[in-house]
Amino acid sequence: MTSKALAALGHALALAGSMTWEITWALILGFLLSAVVQAVVRRSTIVSLMGDDRPRTLAVAAGLGAASSSCSYASVALARSLFRKGADFTAAMAFEIGSTNLVVELGIILALLMGWQFTAAEFVGGPIMIVVLAVLFRLFVRSRLVDAARAQAERGLAGSMEGHAAMDMSIKRDGSFAQRLCSAEGFTSVSHVFVMEWLAILRDLVLGLLIAGAIAAWVPESFWQGFFLANHPGAAALWGPIVGPVVAIVSFVCSIGNVPLAAVLWNGGISFGGVVAFIFADLIILPILNIYRKYYGTRMMLTILATFYLAMVVAGYSVELLFGATNLIPHQRNATVMEAAVSWNYTTWLNIVFLAIAAVLVARFVTSGGLPMLRMMGGSPESEPGDHHH
């Protein structure tokens, strides 16, 4: 490679490294909170609360999803598992949306890289998307289509992260929340969920950071400004939520990994609502659409694509209007994608503290027999590898 090419590659890696340093402690905190909830809430409890598509049920399903996995592949597999066990299809989709787009770690990283307004937009736009999706399902998804999807789901065709989705690592002993969580079994359960969640999103996170670093370093902002109509604010507001999900679909990046790329697109000129629609579209990227086809059949896959896309566009427009009317849309496009030298600031101290916590949890995972679970992460949905006891 030439020196110019090496310098360009070094610049891209430096940008990716800078973003990684900024979000490390937030990721550990988010997955720790998620692990605590998943360790205490049993899978059977989740299924029993998702038997219909009433507003209260959908709200509960979204809340349970928000406390669950943030890996898109695992959440899609888990939604199918819940559907097969009796959960309503709309409730399963609400759970899926909540588990990828309403999670704490996503909100923290959005705030760190882009600003608190984007975190607020996430938690405002997510429920809007679920409401719109529920209405669309009521209008266009007939019972025979759901029955056909259930018959296809019962075939148990493997998608991705099946073994991880099937694992129920919750605490088996009885007692209060504090008693169960503070027990030795609770410590083990939290460590198992924590490590498995990290491994589930690691590929997409690394890919997202590398893609974001490369685009930030190599693609001039003038390209994105033209593509997103940045010099025409009115047209940009209309165009952003329409094209945002399309960019996400072809980028192949999902889960938390799409936030660094969203930061690059925001700096490049995409509208505020377009960013929200882009982030929500992690559930309709091309590999996941293929998994839907395996899980529910081609017709239901196309239905999910159309309804999800329309719900994302409406959520993007709604957020654009609501935050624009309240003057909460940031006027400066300065998302954190620049190189930053490591210094003794609050980020460094937080990274040290949370990396130490992560090391303790990883050690517990290894010493409590967690390593064999790694081979089960991509296993068959029929194997139920999570039916282990600590």
Short mmCIF file of C-alpha atoms in Angstrom, two decimals:
data_model
loop_
_atom_site.label_atom_id
_atom_site.label_comp_id
_atom_site.label_asym_id
_atom_site.label_seq_id
_atom_site.Cartn_x
_atom_site.Cartn_y
_atom_site.Cartn_z
CA MET A 1 0.00 0.00 0.00
CA THR A 2 1.14 3.55 -0.70
CA SER A 3 1.86 5.98 2.10
CA LYS A 4 -1.25 7.96 1.14
CA ALA A 5 -3.43 4.86 1.36
CA LEU A 6 -1.88 3.91 4.70
CA ALA A 7 -2.51 7.41 6.02
CA ALA A 8 -6.15 7.23 4.91
CA LEU A 9 -6.58 3.83 6.55
CA GLY A 10 -4.94 5.12 9.72
CA HIS A 11 -7.31 8.09 9.77
CA ALA A 12 -10.35 5.83 9.43
CA LEU A 13 -9.13 3.52 12.22
CA ALA A 14 -8.35 6.53 14.44
CA LEU A 15 -11.90 7.82 14.02
CA ALA A 16 -13.32 4.39 14.82
CA GLY A 17 -11.05 4.14 17.87
CA SER A 18 -12.11 7.57 19.07
CA MET A 19 -15.80 6.66 18.95
CA THR A 20 -15.07 3.34 20.66
CA TRP A 21 -13.30 5.11 23.54
CA GLU A 22 -16.22 7.51 23.99
CA ILE A 23 -18.88 4.79 24.29
CA THR A 24 -17.10 1.93 26.11
CA TRP A 25 -18.33 2.72 29.64
CA ALA A 26 -21.86 3.40 28.37
CA LEU A 27 -22.04 0.03 26.65
CA ILE A 28 -20.88 -1.79 29.78
CA LEU A 29 -23.39 0.09 31.95
CA GLY A 30 -26.24 -0.56 29.52
CA PHE A 31 -25.56 -4.27 29.23
CA LEU A 32 -25.11 -4.56 32.99
CA LEU A 33 -28.57 -3.06 33.58
CA SER A 34 -30.03 -5.31 30.89
CA ALA A 35 -28.34 -8.35 32.45
CA VAL A 36 -29.81 -7.57 35.87
CA VAL A 37 -33.34 -7.39 34.45
CA GLN A 38 -32.97 -10.52 32.32
CA ALA A 39 -31.54 -12.41 35.27
CA VAL A 40 -34.61 -11.66 37.39
CA VAL A 41 -37.46 -11.83 34.82
CA ARG A 42 -38.28 -15.39 33.73
CA ARG A 43 -39.10 -16.13 30.06
CA SER A 44 -42.39 -17.80 31.00
CA THR A 45 -43.52 -14.57 32.64
CA ILE A 46 -42.90 -12.66 29.42
CA VAL A 47 -44.99 -15.04 27.31
CA SER A 48 -47.91 -14.92 29.75
CA LEU A 49 -48.13 -11.13 29.40
CA MET A 50 -48.22 -11.05 25.58
CA GLY A 51 -51.38 -12.95 24.67
CA ASP A 52 -53.22 -10.24 22.67
CA ASP A 53 -52.76 -6.93 20.86
CA ARG A 54 -54.54 -4.58 23.26
CA PRO A 55 -52.76 -1.24 23.90
CA ARG A 56 -51.83 -2.22 27.45
CA THR A 57 -50.38 -5.54 26.25
CA LEU A 58 -48.35 -3.83 23.54
CA ALA A 59 -47.01 -1.34 26.09
CA VAL A 60 -45.99 -4.20 28.40
CA ALA A 61 -44.40 -6.07 25.47
CA ALA A 62 -42.39 -3.00 24.45
CA GLY A 63 -41.31 -2.48 28.06
CA LEU A 64 -40.21 -6.09 28.42
CA GLY A 65 -38.34 -5.77 25.14
CA ALA A 66 -36.61 -2.62 26.34
CA ALA A 67 -35.33 -4.59 29.33
CA SER A 68 -34.15 -7.42 27.11
CA SER A 69 -31.55 -8.00 24.39
CA SER A 70 -30.36 -5.21 22.12
CA CYS A 71 -28.94 -7.55 19.48
CA SER A 72 -31.20 -7.34 16.44
CA TYR A 73 -30.63 -10.95 15.36
CA ALA A 74 -31.26 -12.32 18.84
CA SER A 75 -34.36 -10.16 19.34
CA VAL A 76 -35.83 -11.35 16.02
CA ALA A 77 -35.18 -14.96 17.01
CA LEU A 78 -36.63 -14.40 20.48
CA ALA A 79 -39.76 -12.78 19.01
CA ARG A 80 -40.32 -15.92 16.92
CA SER A 81 -39.79 -18.08 20.00
CA LEU A 82 -42.38 -16.07 21.97
CA PHE A 83 -44.80 -16.24 19.02
CA ARG A 84 -44.44 -20.03 18.85
CA LYS A 85 -45.12 -20.30 22.58
CA GLY A 86 -48.42 -18.41 22.30
CA ALA A 87 -47.62 -14.70 22.22
CA ASP A 88 -49.71 -12.54 19.90
CA PHE A 89 -47.88 -11.69 16.67
CA THR A 90 -48.31 -7.92 17.07
CA ALA A 91 -47.14 -8.13 20.69
CA ALA A 92 -44.10 -10.14 19.56
CA MET A 93 -43.25 -7.42 17.03
CA ALA A 94 -43.68 -4.72 19.72
CA PHE A 95 -41.31 -6.71 21.94
CA GLU A 96 -38.84 -6.89 19.04
CA ILE A 97 -38.95 -3.12 18.47
CA GLY A 98 -38.53 -2.43 22.17
CA SER A 99 -35.59 -4.81 22.50
CA THR A 100 -33.57 -3.07 19.79
CA ASN A 101 -34.73 0.55 19.77
CA LEU A 102 -35.85 1.38 23.31
CA VAL A 103 -32.90 -0.01 25.28
CA VAL A 104 -30.93 2.03 27.78
CA GLU A 105 -27.52 1.48 26.18
CA LEU A 106 -28.75 2.82 22.84
CA GLY A 107 -30.04 5.97 24.53
CA ILE A 108 -26.78 6.55 26.41
CA ILE A 109 -24.67 6.13 23.27
CA LEU A 110 -26.94 8.44 21.28
CA ALA A 111 -26.49 11.07 23.98
CA LEU A 112 -22.70 10.65 24.02
CA LEU A 113 -22.15 10.69 20.27
CA MET A 114 -24.98 12.93 19.06
CA GLY A 115 -26.73 14.72 21.91
CA TRP A 116 -29.53 14.17 24.41
CA GLN A 117 -32.12 15.30 21.86
CA PHE A 118 -31.55 12.11 19.88
CA THR A 119 -32.02 10.01 23.00
CA ALA A 120 -35.32 11.77 23.65
CA ALA A 121 -36.29 11.24 20.01
CA GLU A 122 -35.59 7.52 20.37
CA PHE A 123 -37.96 7.15 23.32
CA VAL A 124 -40.63 9.34 21.68
CA GLY A 125 -40.38 7.82 18.22
CA GLY A 126 -40.28 4.19 19.36
CA PRO A 127 -43.78 4.16 20.90
CA ILE A 128 -45.11 6.08 17.88
CA MET A 129 -43.70 3.41 15.60
CA ILE A 130 -45.33 0.65 17.67
CA VAL A 131 -48.73 2.41 17.60
CA VAL A 132 -48.55 2.93 13.84
CA LEU A 133 -47.48 -0.68 13.32
CA ALA A 134 -50.36 -1.98 15.47
CA VAL A 135 -52.85 0.07 13.42
CA LEU A 136 -51.36 -1.18 10.15
CA PHE A 137 -51.51 -4.78 11.36
CA ARG A 138 -55.17 -4.31 12.36
CA LEU A 139 -55.97 -2.91 8.90
CA PHE A 140 -53.93 -5.15 6.62
CA VAL A 141 -52.79 -8.33 8.38
CA ARG A 142 -55.53 -10.94 8.19
CA SER A 143 -55.82 -13.90 10.51
CA ARG A 144 -55.09 -16.37 7.70
CA LEU A 145 -51.75 -14.64 7.08
CA VAL A 146 -50.88 -14.90 10.78
CA ASP A 147 -51.95 -18.57 10.78
CA ALA A 148 -49.71 -19.23 7.78
CA ALA A 149 -46.86 -17.42 9.55
CA ARG A 150 -47.40 -19.51 12.68
CA ALA A 151 -47.35 -22.72 10.63
CA GLN A 152 -44.08 -21.62 9.04
CA ALA A 153 -42.67 -20.62 12.44
CA GLU A 154 -43.49 -24.07 13.81
CA ARG A 155 -41.14 -25.59 11.22
CA GLY A 156 -38.30 -24.17 13.32
CA LEU A 157 -36.02 -23.12 10.46
CA ALA A 158 -32.81 -21.61 11.82
CA GLY A 159 -32.03 -17.95 11.30
CA SER A 160 -29.22 -16.38 13.33
CA MET A 161 -28.41 -16.29 17.05
CA GLU A 162 -31.01 -19.03 17.62
CA GLY A 163 -29.15 -20.58 20.52
CA HIS A 164 -28.67 -17.22 22.20
CA ALA A 165 -32.36 -16.36 21.85
CA ALA A 166 -33.38 -19.74 23.30
CA MET A 167 -31.27 -19.32 26.42
CA ASP A 168 -33.28 -18.49 29.52
CA MET A 169 -30.56 -17.55 31.98
CA SER A 170 -32.86 -16.12 34.62
CA ILE A 171 -32.46 -17.00 38.30
CA LYS A 172 -34.36 -20.17 39.22
CA ARG A 173 -34.56 -19.74 43.00
CA ASP A 174 -37.46 -18.03 44.77
CA GLY A 175 -37.33 -14.95 46.95
CA SER A 176 -37.54 -11.19 46.66
CA PHE A 177 -35.84 -9.24 43.89
CA ALA A 178 -32.94 -8.28 46.16
CA GLN A 179 -32.54 -11.80 47.59
CA ARG A 180 -32.44 -13.39 44.16
CA LEU A 181 -30.13 -10.78 42.66
CA CYS A 182 -27.66 -10.72 45.56
CA SER A 183 -27.36 -14.50 45.76
CA ALA A 184 -24.47 -16.47 44.27
CA GLU A 185 -26.86 -17.75 41.61
CA GLY A 186 -27.85 -14.16 40.85
CA PHE A 187 -24.23 -13.11 40.40
CA THR A 188 -23.68 -16.05 38.04
CA SER A 189 -26.84 -15.36 36.06
CA VAL A 190 -25.97 -11.67 35.61
CA SER A 191 -22.46 -12.59 34.46
CA HIS A 192 -23.80 -15.10 31.93
CA VAL A 193 -26.34 -12.68 30.44
CA PHE A 194 -23.80 -9.85 30.38
CA VAL A 195 -21.13 -11.80 28.49
CA MET A 196 -23.57 -13.40 26.05
CA GLU A 197 -25.17 -10.04 25.24
CA TRP A 198 -21.76 -8.54 24.54
CA LEU A 199 -20.79 -11.39 22.25
CA ALA A 200 -24.12 -11.16 20.44
CA ILE A 201 -23.63 -7.52 19.42
CA LEU A 202 -19.85 -7.50 19.08
CA ARG A 203 -19.78 -8.23 15.36
CA ASP A 204 -22.28 -5.50 14.48
CA LEU A 205 -20.68 -3.02 16.87
CA VAL A 206 -17.19 -3.47 15.41
CA LEU A 207 -18.56 -3.41 11.86
CA GLY A 208 -20.55 -0.25 12.57
CA LEU A 209 -17.57 1.55 14.09
CA LEU A 210 -15.29 0.59 11.20
CA ILE A 211 -17.84 1.59 8.55
CA ALA A 212 -18.54 4.88 10.32
CA GLY A 213 -14.82 5.60 10.62
CA ALA A 214 -14.23 4.81 6.94
CA ILE A 215 -17.16 6.93 5.74
CA ALA A 216 -16.21 9.84 7.99
CA ALA A 217 -12.62 9.70 6.75
CA TRP A 218 -13.13 8.96 3.06
CA VAL A 219 -16.55 10.26 1.96
CA PRO A 220 -16.68 14.08 1.73
CA GLU A 221 -19.55 15.76 3.55
CA SER A 222 -20.47 17.51 0.31
CA PHE A 223 -21.64 14.15 -1.06
CA TRP A 224 -24.00 13.57 1.87
CA GLN A 225 -25.20 17.18 1.81
CA GLY A 226 -26.24 16.75 -1.81
CA PHE A 227 -27.78 13.33 -1.24
CA PHE A 228 -29.79 14.48 1.79
CA LEU A 229 -30.76 17.86 0.21
CA ALA A 230 -29.10 19.64 3.15
CA ASN A 231 -29.24 23.05 1.42
CA HIS A 232 -33.02 22.83 1.14
CA PRO A 233 -34.34 22.44 4.71
CA GLY A 234 -37.96 21.83 3.76
CA ALA A 235 -37.13 19.19 1.17
CA ALA A 236 -34.56 17.63 3.51
CA ALA A 237 -37.18 17.21 6.25
CA LEU A 238 -39.44 15.40 3.78
CA TRP A 239 -36.69 13.33 2.19
CA GLY A 240 -34.80 12.25 5.34
CA PRO A 241 -37.34 9.82 6.89
CA ILE A 242 -37.98 8.28 3.46
CA VAL A 243 -34.35 7.63 2.55
CA GLY A 244 -32.98 6.99 6.06
CA PRO A 245 -34.35 3.43 6.32
CA VAL A 246 -33.19 2.70 2.77
CA VAL A 247 -29.60 3.59 3.70
CA ALA A 248 -29.91 1.34 6.77
CA ILE A 249 -31.32 -1.57 4.75
CA VAL A 250 -28.34 -1.67 2.39
CA SER A 251 -25.71 -0.91 5.06
CA PHE A 252 -26.15 -4.35 6.73
CA VAL A 253 -25.33 -2.76 10.13
CA CYS A 254 -27.79 -3.30 12.95
CA SER A 255 -28.12 -3.16 16.72
CA ILE A 256 -26.03 -0.47 18.42
CA GLY A 257 -23.56 -0.60 15.54
CA ASN A 258 -25.70 1.75 13.46
CA VAL A 259 -25.36 4.67 15.91
CA PRO A 260 -21.80 5.64 14.83
CA LEU A 261 -22.98 5.60 11.21
CA ALA A 262 -26.01 7.70 12.20
CA ALA A 263 -23.60 10.25 13.69
CA VAL A 264 -21.72 10.43 10.40
CA LEU A 265 -24.97 10.85 8.43
CA TRP A 266 -26.14 13.59 10.81
CA ASN A 267 -22.91 15.49 10.29
CA GLY A 268 -23.41 14.95 6.56
CA GLY A 269 -26.82 16.60 6.47
CA ILE A 270 -29.60 14.05 7.00
CA SER A 271 -32.65 15.50 8.75
CA PHE A 272 -33.41 14.92 12.43
CA GLY A 273 -36.37 12.69 11.60
CA GLY A 274 -34.22 10.90 9.03
CA VAL A 275 -31.73 9.93 11.74
CA VAL A 276 -34.55 8.45 13.85
CA ALA A 277 -35.94 6.48 10.89
CA PHE A 278 -32.43 5.26 10.05
CA ILE A 279 -31.81 3.99 13.59
CA PHE A 280 -35.18 2.21 13.76
CA ALA A 281 -34.50 0.43 10.43
CA ASP A 282 -32.05 -2.03 11.99
CA LEU A 283 -34.94 -4.51 11.99
CA ILE A 284 -35.38 -4.54 8.20
CA ILE A 285 -31.80 -4.77 6.94
CA LEU A 286 -31.31 -7.33 4.16
CA PRO A 287 -29.96 -10.24 6.29
CA ILE A 288 -32.85 -9.89 8.74
CA LEU A 289 -35.42 -9.75 5.92
CA ASN A 290 -34.07 -13.11 4.79
CA ILE A 291 -34.51 -14.43 8.33
CA TYR A 292 -38.13 -13.21 8.36
CA ARG A 293 -38.66 -15.15 5.13
CA LYS A 294 -37.41 -18.32 6.83
CA TYR A 295 -39.37 -17.70 10.00
CA TYR A 296 -42.75 -16.58 8.66
CA GLY A 297 -42.80 -17.11 4.88
CA THR A 298 -42.34 -14.72 1.95
CA ARG A 299 -45.75 -13.04 2.21
CA MET A 300 -45.34 -12.18 5.87
CA MET A 301 -41.76 -11.03 5.25
CA LEU A 302 -42.99 -8.58 2.58
CA THR A 303 -45.78 -7.47 4.93
CA ILE A 304 -43.28 -6.84 7.74
CA LEU A 305 -41.03 -4.90 5.36
CA ALA A 306 -43.88 -2.67 4.12
CA THR A 307 -45.50 -2.04 7.51
CA PHE A 308 -42.24 -1.56 9.39
CA TYR A 309 -40.94 0.83 6.74
CA LEU A 310 -44.13 2.90 6.77
CA ALA A 311 -44.13 2.97 10.59
CA MET A 312 -40.50 4.16 10.59
CA VAL A 313 -41.27 6.93 8.11
CA VAL A 314 -44.27 8.09 10.15
CA ALA A 315 -42.21 7.99 13.37
CA GLY A 316 -39.49 10.04 11.66
CA TYR A 317 -41.96 12.66 10.46
CA SER A 318 -43.65 12.78 13.88
CA VAL A 319 -40.36 13.34 15.68
CA GLU A 320 -39.34 16.00 13.15
CA LEU A 321 -42.62 17.88 13.70
CA LEU A 322 -42.73 17.50 17.49
CA PHE A 323 -39.12 18.44 18.13
CA GLY A 324 -39.20 21.17 15.51
CA ALA A 325 -42.29 22.72 17.08
CA THR A 326 -40.61 22.73 20.51
CA ASN A 327 -37.28 23.97 19.08
CA LEU A 328 -35.42 20.89 20.31
CA ILE A 329 -33.73 19.96 17.04
CA PRO A 330 -30.00 20.73 17.38
CA HIS A 331 -28.83 23.58 15.16
CA GLN A 332 -25.21 22.42 15.09
CA ARG A 333 -24.12 19.23 13.36
CA ASN A 334 -21.20 18.25 15.55
CA ALA A 335 -21.70 14.61 16.40
CA THR A 336 -18.61 12.99 17.92
CA VAL A 337 -16.71 11.43 15.02
CA MET A 338 -13.48 13.38 15.35
CA GLU A 339 -10.17 12.08 16.64
CA ALA A 340 -9.81 12.60 20.36
CA ALA A 341 -6.65 12.02 22.35
CA VAL A 342 -7.05 10.00 25.54
CA SER A 343 -6.82 12.30 28.53
CA TRP A 344 -7.63 12.14 32.21
CA ASN A 345 -11.22 13.27 31.95
CA TYR A 346 -14.49 11.76 33.14
CA THR A 347 -14.61 9.38 30.15
CA THR A 348 -11.28 7.83 31.09
CA TRP A 349 -12.25 7.36 34.74
CA LEU A 350 -15.63 5.88 33.81
CA ASN A 351 -13.98 3.51 31.33
CA ILE A 352 -11.55 2.32 34.02
CA VAL A 353 -14.35 1.70 36.54
CA PHE A 354 -16.66 -0.10 34.15
CA LEU A 355 -13.89 -2.11 32.50
CA ALA A 356 -13.01 -3.37 35.98
CA ILE A 357 -16.66 -4.34 36.56
CA ALA A 358 -16.71 -6.08 33.17
CA ALA A 359 -13.54 -7.99 34.07
CA VAL A 360 -15.17 -9.27 37.27
CA LEU A 361 -18.24 -10.43 35.36
CA VAL A 362 -16.16 -12.12 32.66
CA ALA A 363 -14.13 -13.93 35.35
CA ARG A 364 -17.35 -15.15 36.97
CA PHE A 365 -18.65 -16.27 33.58
CA VAL A 366 -15.53 -18.34 32.92
CA THR A 367 -15.25 -19.85 36.42
CA SER A 368 -18.96 -20.75 36.63
CA GLY A 369 -19.03 -22.92 33.51
CA GLY A 370 -20.09 -20.33 30.99
CA LEU A 371 -17.62 -21.19 28.23
CA PRO A 372 -19.62 -24.17 26.84
CA MET A 373 -22.53 -21.76 26.24
CA LEU A 374 -20.49 -19.97 23.58
CA ARG A 375 -20.83 -22.98 21.30
CA MET A 376 -24.61 -22.86 21.71
CA MET A 377 -25.14 -19.25 20.59
CA GLY A 378 -25.87 -20.15 16.98
CA GLY A 379 -27.53 -23.46 17.80
CA SER A 380 -30.86 -24.85 16.76
CA PRO A 381 -34.03 -23.16 18.02
CA GLU A 382 -35.27 -26.59 19.01
CA SER A 383 -32.38 -27.33 21.34
CA GLU A 384 -33.39 -24.84 24.02
CA PRO A 385 -29.82 -24.53 25.27
CA GLY A 386 -30.84 -22.04 27.88
CA ASP A 387 -32.62 -24.60 29.97
CA HIS A 388 -29.48 -24.98 32.02
CA HIS A 389 -29.34 -24.40 35.74
CA HIS A 390 -26.57 -22.54 37.50
#
